[in-house]
mmCIF file of C-alpha atoms in Angstrom:
data_model
loop_
_atom_site.group_PDB
_atom_site.id
_atom_site.type_symbol
_atom_site.label_atom_id
_atom_site.label_comp_id
_atom_site.label_asym_id
_atom_site.label_seq_id
_atom_site.Cartn_x
_atom_site.Cartn_y
_atom_site.Cartn_z
ATOM 1 C CA UNK A 1 -0.005 -0.019 0.012
ATOM 2 C CA UNK A 2 1.113 3.540 -0.711
ATOM 3 C CA UNK A 3 0.089 6.546 1.455
ATOM 4 C CA UNK A 4 0.967 10.169 1.961
ATOM 5 C CA UNK A 5 1.215 9.847 5.718
ATOM 6 C CA UNK A 6 1.032 6.931 8.116
ATOM 7 C CA UNK A 7 0.362 7.388 11.839
ATOM 8 C CA UNK A 8 1.677 4.409 13.913
ATOM 9 C CA UNK A 9 -0.158 4.033 17.189
ATOM 10 C CA UNK A 10 -3.772 5.278 17.648
ATOM 11 C CA UNK A 11 -3.818 6.156 21.325
ATOM 12 C CA UNK A 12 -4.504 9.759 22.338
ATOM 13 C CA UNK A 13 -1.753 11.536 20.322
ATOM 14 C CA UNK A 14 -2.078 9.170 17.409
ATOM 15 C CA UNK A 15 -5.855 9.451 17.075
ATOM 16 C CA UNK A 16 -5.824 13.222 17.326
ATOM 17 C CA UNK A 17 -2.824 13.491 14.897
ATOM 18 C CA UNK A 18 -4.667 11.264 12.397
ATOM 19 C CA UNK A 19 -7.601 13.613 12.686
ATOM 20 C CA UNK A 20 -5.438 16.653 12.057
ATOM 21 C CA UNK A 21 -3.713 15.114 9.060
ATOM 22 C CA UNK A 22 -6.910 13.838 7.480
ATOM 23 C CA UNK A 23 -8.451 17.283 7.392
ATOM 24 C CA UNK A 24 -6.944 18.188 4.030
ATOM 25 C CA UNK A 25 -9.015 16.666 1.123
ATOM 26 C CA UNK A 26 -7.057 14.429 -1.254
ATOM 27 C CA UNK A 27 -4.340 13.448 1.182
ATOM 28 C CA UNK A 28 -4.162 9.649 1.791
ATOM 29 C CA UNK A 29 -3.697 9.159 5.494
ATOM 30 C CA UNK A 30 -3.470 5.733 7.127
ATOM 31 C CA UNK A 31 -3.559 4.945 10.860
ATOM 32 C CA UNK A 32 -1.982 1.716 12.158
ATOM 33 C CA UNK A 33 -2.907 0.242 15.599
ATOM 34 C CA UNK A 34 -1.630 -2.960 17.196
ATOM 35 C CA UNK A 35 -4.910 -3.445 19.186
ATOM 36 C CA UNK A 36 -8.490 -2.649 18.379
ATOM 37 C CA UNK A 37 -9.894 0.868 18.213
ATOM 38 C CA UNK A 38 -10.128 2.581 21.622
ATOM 39 C CA UNK A 39 -8.648 -0.427 23.375
ATOM 40 C CA UNK A 40 -7.850 -1.088 27.115
ATOM 41 C CA UNK A 41 -4.031 -1.528 26.773
ATOM 42 C CA UNK A 42 -2.729 1.969 26.390
ATOM 43 C CA UNK A 43 -1.466 4.600 28.808
ATOM 44 C CA UNK A 44 -4.596 6.707 27.976
ATOM 45 C CA UNK A 45 -7.096 4.217 29.353
ATOM 46 C CA UNK A 46 -8.789 4.350 32.721
ATOM 47 C CA UNK A 47 -12.016 6.412 32.443
ATOM 48 C CA UNK A 48 -10.532 9.869 33.431
ATOM 49 C CA UNK A 49 -7.492 12.010 33.614
ATOM 50 C CA UNK A 50 -6.769 15.040 35.779
ATOM 51 C CA UNK A 51 -6.652 18.411 33.974
ATOM 52 C CA UNK A 52 -5.169 21.428 35.714
ATOM 53 C CA UNK A 53 -4.253 24.954 34.626
ATOM 54 C CA UNK A 54 -2.309 25.883 37.802
ATOM 55 C CA UNK A 55 0.398 23.245 38.160
ATOM 56 C CA UNK A 56 3.201 22.942 40.633
ATOM 57 C CA UNK A 57 5.576 21.684 37.963
ATOM 58 C CA UNK A 58 6.249 25.254 36.800
ATOM 59 C CA UNK A 59 4.665 28.319 35.285
ATOM 60 C CA UNK A 60 6.129 27.590 31.809
ATOM 61 C CA UNK A 61 3.250 25.187 31.289
ATOM 62 C CA UNK A 62 0.321 27.470 32.136
ATOM 63 C CA UNK A 63 -0.123 29.238 28.768
ATOM 64 C CA UNK A 64 -0.045 25.828 26.985
ATOM 65 C CA UNK A 65 -2.553 24.370 29.432
ATOM 66 C CA UNK A 66 -4.971 27.257 28.823
ATOM 67 C CA UNK A 67 -4.639 26.643 25.118
ATOM 68 C CA UNK A 68 -5.156 22.917 25.570
ATOM 69 C CA UNK A 69 -8.276 23.604 27.645
ATOM 70 C CA UNK A 70 -9.675 25.687 24.751
ATOM 71 C CA UNK A 71 -8.862 22.922 22.255
ATOM 72 C CA UNK A 72 -10.423 20.239 24.438
ATOM 73 C CA UNK A 73 -13.670 22.193 24.706
ATOM 74 C CA UNK A 74 -13.568 22.893 20.919
ATOM 75 C CA UNK A 75 -13.058 19.195 20.174
ATOM 76 C CA UNK A 76 -15.932 18.286 22.508
ATOM 77 C CA UNK A 77 -18.223 20.755 20.781
ATOM 78 C CA UNK A 78 -17.207 19.363 17.365
ATOM 79 C CA UNK A 79 -18.162 15.786 18.295
ATOM 80 C CA UNK A 80 -21.084 16.601 20.656
ATOM 81 C CA UNK A 81 -19.484 15.071 23.763
ATOM 82 C CA UNK A 82 -18.393 16.482 27.082
ATOM 83 C CA UNK A 83 -14.674 15.598 27.042
ATOM 84 C CA UNK A 84 -13.832 17.935 29.854
ATOM 85 C CA UNK A 85 -15.536 17.391 33.202
ATOM 86 C CA UNK A 86 -15.569 20.899 34.680
ATOM 87 C CA UNK A 87 -15.451 20.145 38.411
ATOM 88 C CA UNK A 88 -12.376 22.149 39.253
ATOM 89 C CA UNK A 89 -9.301 20.565 40.757
ATOM 90 C CA UNK A 90 -8.797 20.650 44.529
ATOM 91 C CA UNK A 91 -5.248 20.510 45.795
ATOM 92 C CA UNK A 92 -4.839 19.826 49.512
ATOM 93 C CA UNK A 93 -1.638 20.175 51.498
ATOM 94 C CA UNK A 94 -0.002 21.792 54.476
ATOM 95 C CA UNK A 95 -0.155 25.596 54.678
ATOM 96 C CA UNK A 96 3.007 27.042 53.082
ATOM 97 C CA UNK A 97 3.908 23.804 51.267
ATOM 98 C CA UNK A 98 5.650 24.169 47.917
ATOM 99 C CA UNK A 99 2.744 22.644 45.893
ATOM 100 C CA UNK A 100 0.130 24.963 47.387
ATOM 101 C CA UNK A 101 2.322 28.067 47.170
ATOM 102 C CA UNK A 102 3.415 27.418 43.570
ATOM 103 C CA UNK A 103 -0.131 26.897 42.296
ATOM 104 C CA UNK A 104 -1.386 30.006 44.169
ATOM 105 C CA UNK A 105 1.478 32.044 42.727
ATOM 106 C CA UNK A 106 0.651 30.895 39.224
ATOM 107 C CA UNK A 107 -2.989 31.613 39.638
ATOM 108 C CA UNK A 108 -2.170 35.188 40.672
ATOM 109 C CA UNK A 109 0.381 35.729 37.859
ATOM 110 C CA UNK A 110 -1.930 34.458 35.078
ATOM 111 C CA UNK A 111 -5.206 35.663 36.654
ATOM 112 C CA UNK A 112 -6.539 32.069 36.769
ATOM 113 C CA UNK A 113 -9.936 31.703 38.406
ATOM 114 C CA UNK A 114 -9.386 30.012 41.744
ATOM 115 C CA UNK A 115 -10.351 29.793 45.385
ATOM 116 C CA UNK A 116 -7.986 29.615 48.360
ATOM 117 C CA UNK A 117 -9.549 27.727 51.225
ATOM 118 C CA UNK A 118 -8.349 27.895 54.803
ATOM 119 C CA UNK A 119 -8.610 24.823 56.985
ATOM 120 C CA UNK A 120 -12.042 25.598 58.378
ATOM 121 C CA UNK A 121 -13.541 26.402 54.942
ATOM 122 C CA UNK A 122 -11.923 23.370 53.421
ATOM 123 C CA UNK A 123 -13.438 21.061 56.064
ATOM 124 C CA UNK A 124 -16.850 22.724 55.761
ATOM 125 C CA UNK A 125 -17.101 22.456 51.955
ATOM 126 C CA UNK A 126 -15.393 19.114 51.452
ATOM 127 C CA UNK A 127 -15.895 16.903 54.524
ATOM 128 C CA UNK A 128 -15.298 13.807 52.412
ATOM 129 C CA UNK A 129 -11.550 14.437 53.019
ATOM 130 C CA UNK A 130 -9.818 13.604 56.283
ATOM 131 C CA UNK A 131 -7.547 16.554 57.014
ATOM 132 C CA UNK A 132 -4.427 17.261 59.122
ATOM 133 C CA UNK A 133 -4.596 20.320 61.365
ATOM 134 C CA UNK A 134 -2.492 22.464 59.008
ATOM 135 C CA UNK A 135 -4.081 21.424 55.716
ATOM 136 C CA UNK A 136 -5.450 24.104 53.373
ATOM 137 C CA UNK A 137 -6.959 23.899 49.940
ATOM 138 C CA UNK A 138 -6.515 25.417 46.515
ATOM 139 C CA UNK A 139 -9.304 25.044 43.975
ATOM 140 C CA UNK A 140 -8.314 25.506 40.340
ATOM 141 C CA UNK A 141 -11.707 26.476 38.859
ATOM 142 C CA UNK A 142 -10.602 25.907 35.259
ATOM 143 C CA UNK A 143 -9.449 22.398 36.033
ATOM 144 C CA UNK A 144 -11.391 19.100 36.108
ATOM 145 C CA UNK A 145 -11.257 15.685 34.504
ATOM 146 C CA UNK A 146 -10.770 14.542 30.929
ATOM 147 C CA UNK A 147 -12.481 11.501 29.341
ATOM 148 C CA UNK A 148 -9.643 9.635 27.588
ATOM 149 C CA UNK A 149 -11.537 6.850 25.842
ATOM 150 C CA UNK A 150 -14.079 9.380 24.491
ATOM 151 C CA UNK A 151 -11.267 11.572 23.313
ATOM 152 C CA UNK A 152 -9.577 8.744 21.331
ATOM 153 C CA UNK A 153 -12.931 7.627 19.938
ATOM 154 C CA UNK A 154 -13.587 11.209 18.853
ATOM 155 C CA UNK A 155 -10.288 11.543 17.074
ATOM 156 C CA UNK A 156 -10.804 8.285 15.194
ATOM 157 C CA UNK A 157 -14.364 9.246 14.252
ATOM 158 C CA UNK A 158 -13.220 12.557 12.791
ATOM 159 C CA UNK A 159 -10.365 10.926 10.927
ATOM 160 C CA UNK A 160 -12.643 8.208 9.516
ATOM 161 C CA UNK A 161 -15.193 10.808 8.446
ATOM 162 C CA UNK A 162 -12.421 12.724 6.648
ATOM 163 C CA UNK A 163 -11.516 9.592 4.682
ATOM 164 C CA UNK A 164 -8.557 8.274 6.639
ATOM 165 C CA UNK A 165 -7.975 4.504 6.474
ATOM 166 C CA UNK A 166 -7.582 2.804 9.885
ATOM 167 C CA UNK A 167 -5.902 -0.581 10.205
ATOM 168 C CA UNK A 168 -6.476 -2.175 13.630
ATOM 169 C CA UNK A 169 -4.967 -5.307 15.170
ATOM 170 C CA UNK A 170 -2.050 -4.674 12.829
ATOM 171 C CA UNK A 171 1.106 -4.140 15.018
ATOM 172 C CA UNK A 172 4.008 -2.378 13.291
ATOM 173 C CA UNK A 173 7.163 -4.492 13.602
ATOM 174 C CA UNK A 174 9.689 -2.164 11.914
ATOM 175 C CA UNK A 175 10.079 1.253 10.236
ATOM 176 C CA UNK A 176 12.535 1.615 7.447
ATOM 177 C CA UNK A 177 13.856 4.687 5.609
ATOM 178 C CA UNK A 178 13.877 4.006 1.920
ATOM 179 C CA UNK A 179 15.372 6.937 0.042
ATOM 180 C CA UNK A 180 12.528 9.357 -0.561
ATOM 181 C CA UNK A 181 9.984 7.299 1.440
ATOM 182 C CA UNK A 182 9.482 5.418 4.723
ATOM 183 C CA UNK A 183 8.099 1.887 5.008
ATOM 184 C CA UNK A 184 5.985 0.737 7.949
ATOM 185 C CA UNK A 185 6.236 -3.064 8.220
ATOM 186 C CA UNK A 186 3.182 -4.752 9.767
ATOM 187 C CA UNK A 187 1.991 -8.268 10.210
ATOM 188 C CA UNK A 188 -0.321 -7.743 7.200
ATOM 189 C CA UNK A 189 2.371 -6.260 4.986
ATOM 190 C CA UNK A 190 3.981 -2.945 4.411
ATOM 191 C CA UNK A 191 2.810 0.554 3.887
ATOM 192 C CA UNK A 192 5.131 2.889 2.022
ATOM 193 C CA UNK A 193 4.544 6.623 2.777
ATOM 194 C CA UNK A 194 6.096 9.995 2.153
ATOM 195 C CA UNK A 195 5.858 10.675 5.856
ATOM 196 C CA UNK A 196 5.421 8.592 9.024
ATOM 197 C CA UNK A 197 4.414 9.716 12.559
ATOM 198 C CA UNK A 198 5.195 7.317 15.406
ATOM 199 C CA UNK A 199 2.986 7.664 18.524
ATOM 200 C CA UNK A 200 3.518 4.169 19.895
ATOM 201 C CA UNK A 201 3.554 4.918 23.564
ATOM 202 C CA UNK A 202 5.381 2.275 25.646
ATOM 203 C CA UNK A 203 6.278 0.398 22.500
ATOM 204 C CA UNK A 204 8.141 3.372 20.879
ATOM 205 C CA UNK A 205 11.523 2.461 22.305
ATOM 206 C CA UNK A 206 11.265 -1.066 20.812
ATOM 207 C CA UNK A 207 10.237 0.266 17.434
ATOM 208 C CA UNK A 208 12.721 3.084 16.977
ATOM 209 C CA UNK A 209 16.450 2.398 17.727
ATOM 210 C CA UNK A 210 17.120 6.171 17.903
ATOM 211 C CA UNK A 211 15.216 6.233 21.204
ATOM 212 C CA UNK A 212 17.521 3.737 22.864
ATOM 213 C CA UNK A 213 18.500 4.839 26.344
ATOM 214 C CA UNK A 214 16.092 7.818 26.314
ATOM 215 C CA UNK A 215 12.975 6.100 27.631
ATOM 216 C CA UNK A 216 11.982 3.927 30.474
ATOM 217 C CA UNK A 217 8.602 2.120 31.028
ATOM 218 C CA UNK A 218 6.809 3.069 34.192
ATOM 219 C CA UNK A 219 3.809 1.011 35.415
ATOM 220 C CA UNK A 220 0.927 3.069 36.785
ATOM 221 C CA UNK A 221 -1.961 1.554 38.718
ATOM 222 C CA UNK A 222 -5.510 2.828 38.823
ATOM 223 C CA UNK A 223 -8.052 1.826 41.487
ATOM 224 C CA UNK A 224 -11.737 2.484 42.146
ATOM 225 C CA UNK A 225 -13.478 2.355 45.476
ATOM 226 C CA UNK A 226 -17.162 2.316 46.482
ATOM 227 C CA UNK A 227 -18.113 5.033 49.013
ATOM 228 C CA UNK A 228 -20.809 4.247 51.600
ATOM 229 C CA UNK A 229 -22.496 7.515 50.691
ATOM 230 C CA UNK A 230 -22.108 7.841 46.932
ATOM 231 C CA UNK A 231 -24.168 11.027 46.784
ATOM 232 C CA UNK A 232 -21.358 12.886 48.575
ATOM 233 C CA UNK A 233 -19.021 12.094 45.705
ATOM 234 C CA UNK A 234 -21.023 13.407 42.768
ATOM 235 C CA UNK A 235 -19.262 15.839 40.324
ATOM 236 C CA UNK A 236 -21.218 18.786 41.693
ATOM 237 C CA UNK A 237 -20.096 18.119 45.280
ATOM 238 C CA UNK A 238 -16.659 16.494 44.965
ATOM 239 C CA UNK A 239 -14.012 18.068 42.690
ATOM 240 C CA UNK A 240 -11.164 16.131 41.061
ATOM 241 C CA UNK A 241 -8.404 16.192 43.717
ATOM 242 C CA UNK A 242 -4.671 15.858 44.298
ATOM 243 C CA UNK A 243 -3.241 15.194 47.687
ATOM 244 C CA UNK A 244 0.132 14.414 49.384
ATOM 245 C CA UNK A 245 0.153 13.382 52.998
ATOM 246 C CA UNK A 246 2.774 11.708 55.170
ATOM 247 C CA UNK A 247 4.801 10.633 52.119
ATOM 248 C CA UNK A 248 1.698 9.169 50.363
ATOM 249 C CA UNK A 249 0.120 10.535 47.191
ATOM 250 C CA UNK A 250 -3.464 10.194 46.086
ATOM 251 C CA UNK A 251 -5.423 11.639 43.194
ATOM 252 C CA UNK A 252 -9.051 11.095 42.419
ATOM 253 C CA UNK A 253 -12.120 11.832 40.361
ATOM 254 C CA UNK A 254 -15.799 11.979 41.408
ATOM 255 C CA UNK A 255 -18.145 9.210 40.522
ATOM 256 C CA UNK A 256 -18.861 8.713 36.830
ATOM 257 C CA UNK A 257 -20.557 5.339 37.066
ATOM 258 C CA UNK A 258 -22.870 6.046 40.024
ATOM 259 C CA UNK A 259 -21.339 3.667 42.509
ATOM 260 C CA UNK A 260 -17.572 4.173 42.669
ATOM 261 C CA UNK A 261 -14.894 6.833 42.554
ATOM 262 C CA UNK A 262 -11.382 6.646 41.123
ATOM 263 C CA UNK A 263 -8.776 7.085 43.887
ATOM 264 C CA UNK A 264 -5.261 6.063 42.790
ATOM 265 C CA UNK A 265 -1.731 6.252 44.104
ATOM 266 C CA UNK A 266 0.032 6.450 40.748
ATOM 267 C CA UNK A 267 3.713 5.384 40.440
ATOM 268 C CA UNK A 268 4.672 2.604 42.874
ATOM 269 C CA UNK A 269 6.781 0.144 40.915
ATOM 270 C CA UNK A 270 9.680 2.050 39.665
ATOM 271 C CA UNK A 271 11.035 1.921 36.055
ATOM 272 C CA UNK A 272 11.749 -0.810 33.618
ATOM 273 C CA UNK A 273 13.780 -1.049 30.407
ATOM 274 C CA UNK A 274 10.899 -2.491 28.400
ATOM 275 C CA UNK A 275 7.245 -3.253 28.567
ATOM 276 C CA UNK A 276 8.045 -6.994 28.625
ATOM 277 C CA UNK A 277 9.871 -6.585 31.937
ATOM 278 C CA UNK A 278 7.160 -4.646 33.649
ATOM 279 C CA UNK A 279 4.719 -6.224 36.173
ATOM 280 C CA UNK A 280 1.458 -7.207 34.643
ATOM 281 C CA UNK A 281 -0.859 -6.834 37.628
ATOM 282 C CA UNK A 282 -1.058 -5.153 41.024
ATOM 283 C CA UNK A 283 0.349 -7.497 43.697
ATOM 284 C CA UNK A 284 -1.640 -8.011 46.893
ATOM 285 C CA UNK A 285 0.745 -6.090 49.280
ATOM 286 C CA UNK A 286 0.718 -3.033 46.953
ATOM 287 C CA UNK A 287 -3.087 -3.240 46.638
ATOM 288 C CA UNK A 288 -3.457 -3.314 50.396
ATOM 289 C CA UNK A 289 -1.138 -0.253 50.671
ATOM 290 C CA UNK A 290 -3.291 1.617 48.081
ATOM 291 C CA UNK A 291 -6.434 0.628 49.921
ATOM 292 C CA UNK A 292 -5.097 1.821 53.299
ATOM 293 C CA UNK A 293 -3.930 5.076 51.714
ATOM 294 C CA UNK A 294 -7.314 5.715 50.030
ATOM 295 C CA UNK A 295 -9.353 5.052 53.156
ATOM 296 C CA UNK A 296 -6.966 7.207 55.233
ATOM 297 C CA UNK A 297 -7.497 10.228 52.888
ATOM 298 C CA UNK A 298 -11.180 9.470 52.362
ATOM 299 C CA UNK A 299 -12.671 7.576 55.331
ATOM 300 C CA UNK A 300 -16.122 7.000 53.649
ATOM 301 C CA UNK A 301 -14.563 4.607 51.135
ATOM 302 C CA UNK A 302 -15.017 0.924 51.554
ATOM 303 C CA UNK A 303 -11.368 -0.146 51.725
ATOM 304 C CA UNK A 304 -11.539 -2.837 49.032
ATOM 305 C CA UNK A 305 -11.185 -1.744 45.447
ATOM 306 C CA UNK A 306 -14.023 -2.571 43.126
ATOM 307 C CA UNK A 307 -11.752 -2.244 40.121
ATOM 308 C CA UNK A 308 -8.045 -2.338 39.532
ATOM 309 C CA UNK A 309 -6.046 -1.850 36.396
ATOM 310 C CA UNK A 310 -2.397 -1.523 35.307
ATOM 311 C CA UNK A 311 -1.154 0.867 32.655
ATOM 312 C CA UNK A 312 2.245 1.670 31.230
ATOM 313 C CA UNK A 313 3.698 4.920 30.127
ATOM 314 C CA UNK A 314 7.023 5.740 28.618
ATOM 315 C CA UNK A 315 9.030 8.268 30.630
ATOM 316 C CA UNK A 316 11.806 10.429 29.434
ATOM 317 C CA UNK A 317 14.636 10.915 31.953
ATOM 318 C CA UNK A 318 13.804 14.630 32.294
ATOM 319 C CA UNK A 319 10.023 14.104 32.036
ATOM 320 C CA UNK A 320 9.822 16.358 29.019
ATOM 321 C CA UNK A 321 8.132 14.676 25.982
ATOM 322 C CA UNK A 322 10.272 13.801 22.965
ATOM 323 C CA UNK A 323 8.698 15.416 19.891
ATOM 324 C CA UNK A 324 10.970 15.601 16.902
ATOM 325 C CA UNK A 325 11.457 14.784 13.192
ATOM 326 C CA UNK A 326 14.323 13.144 11.365
ATOM 327 C CA UNK A 327 16.784 15.307 9.419
ATOM 328 C CA UNK A 328 14.889 14.642 6.169
ATOM 329 C CA UNK A 329 11.544 15.370 7.864
ATOM 330 C CA UNK A 330 10.120 12.006 6.813
ATOM 331 C CA UNK A 331 9.867 10.436 10.249
ATOM 332 C CA UNK A 332 8.230 12.224 13.244
ATOM 333 C CA UNK A 333 8.131 10.790 16.746
ATOM 334 C CA UNK A 334 6.133 11.664 19.795
ATOM 335 C CA UNK A 335 7.261 9.594 22.819
ATOM 336 C CA UNK A 336 8.081 9.811 26.518
ATOM 337 C CA UNK A 337 4.988 11.701 27.606
ATOM 338 C CA UNK A 338 5.924 10.803 31.172
ATOM 339 C CA UNK A 339 2.532 10.594 32.797
ATOM 340 C CA UNK A 340 1.660 14.162 31.923
ATOM 341 C CA UNK A 341 1.017 14.061 28.218
ATOM 342 C CA UNK A 342 -2.728 13.520 27.997
ATOM 343 C CA UNK A 343 -3.733 17.030 29.155
ATOM 344 C CA UNK A 344 -1.535 18.446 26.335
ATOM 345 C CA UNK A 345 -2.696 16.052 23.699
ATOM 346 C CA UNK A 346 -4.538 18.518 21.424
ATOM 347 C CA UNK A 347 -1.386 20.660 21.281
ATOM 348 C CA UNK A 348 1.122 17.863 20.860
ATOM 349 C CA UNK A 349 -0.983 16.210 18.153
ATOM 350 C CA UNK A 350 -1.028 19.523 16.190
ATOM 351 C CA UNK A 351 2.709 19.781 16.528
ATOM 352 C CA UNK A 352 3.138 16.284 15.292
ATOM 353 C CA UNK A 353 0.932 16.918 12.291
ATOM 354 C CA UNK A 354 2.682 20.166 11.403
ATOM 355 C CA UNK A 355 6.139 18.521 11.778
ATOM 356 C CA UNK A 356 5.034 15.691 9.562
ATOM 357 C CA UNK A 357 4.126 18.231 6.856
ATOM 358 C CA UNK A 358 7.530 19.937 7.139
ATOM 359 C CA UNK A 359 6.322 22.952 9.146
ATOM 360 C CA UNK A 360 7.579 24.428 12.372
ATOM 361 C CA UNK A 361 4.593 24.616 14.740
ATOM 362 C CA UNK A 362 3.808 27.663 16.843
ATOM 363 C CA UNK A 363 5.002 27.093 20.409
ATOM 364 C CA UNK A 364 7.232 24.163 19.531
ATOM 365 C CA UNK A 365 10.873 24.456 20.594
ATOM 366 C CA UNK A 366 13.307 21.783 19.359
ATOM 367 C CA UNK A 367 15.787 22.853 22.003
ATOM 368 C CA UNK A 368 13.315 21.602 24.572
ATOM 369 C CA UNK A 369 11.515 18.752 22.888
ATOM 370 C CA UNK A 370 14.062 17.543 20.273
ATOM 371 C CA UNK A 371 16.047 14.323 20.439
ATOM 372 C CA UNK A 372 19.296 16.220 20.795
ATOM 373 C CA UNK A 373 18.031 18.037 23.845
ATOM 374 C CA UNK A 374 17.187 14.705 25.499
ATOM 375 C CA UNK A 375 20.466 13.117 24.579
ATOM 376 C CA UNK A 376 22.365 16.017 26.218
ATOM 377 C CA UNK A 377 20.207 16.097 29.364
ATOM 378 C CA UNK A 378 21.526 14.016 32.250
ATOM 379 C CA UNK A 379 19.007 11.610 33.775
ATOM 380 C CA UNK A 380 17.119 13.472 36.480
ATOM 381 C CA UNK A 381 15.965 12.136 39.855
ATOM 382 C CA UNK A 382 13.581 14.974 40.352
ATOM 383 C CA UNK A 383 10.411 15.869 38.447
ATOM 384 C CA UNK A 384 11.803 19.200 37.308
ATOM 385 C CA UNK A 385 12.281 19.167 33.517
ATOM 386 C CA UNK A 386 15.857 19.726 32.320
ATOM 387 C CA UNK A 387 16.208 23.376 31.452
ATOM 388 C CA UNK A 388 12.918 24.308 33.164
#
């Protein structure tokens, strides 16, 4: 098969990139996915994702998050779905802590709608949370939750309506430069294209040798618990939340199914060189730890998860995504989203589409996101991006 552009991997970035590239009539665009459409194996899955505009990772991200929010709402309006659950995001922590102070400072600088809650007001409005005596709250009113499976489905629907071809259950096994073209080798044969975009998530390091040493696979667990009083955890009463307490981390989302809430502890297993080496399920001691943590933060939860899932994301050593094109512009890669990529997906997918067409996207900086920048950045033990 011959194509103008092939997108390898139809998770969040891949599906939205395919939609972007298919928008021009007459361009033959093909998407290749190793699993079925909107499957349960990717880093994007798990019902919801946290979306914030005030983030403690650094103010450099705030303008991009505001633009991403606009794009998420625009995409939702286009497909007639509520992709952004506008509950706000409640951060809870000790008064004067770095996370609370940084988010408050960003909100002031960028005039972000927010509410600062002292201990008494926090307890009065959100009694679902067990608090320490010095805990205060910060409510990011533009934040909320994103619906990942619906987002991927929406991207694929748009691409299909635009005439893109979608090949599912067709894993790519190799990608080869061939002079003035690139070949994507799959189990069903090969597709030769002028341009190829690789958005293969945790499989990217195995597919592209140039990523060797730049990525690690990090397992992430998600858990859902059933509150005794589910009405207290509805989206209108219980915002998406982030908490750190006594060395434990918990984030969560209000009930979307009417009987449970997502309350998850995130990264607990460390890093692995490949997906094949990663644990495939949550072991019992870790599950018990998550359950104790969840019921400590939210005492109304029945301390036995009603649902558990494992997910895998590729992390860059500096936690800055790798977004770059080959010297000839024929191969573009988006990889190493490092657990924070979903919220930026509408922006990153536009960058990927523009790069694949030989353009330099607005807001994209190769000195930050390019392969050379990642090769020159020493592996970081902190969460602060290299050069931030």
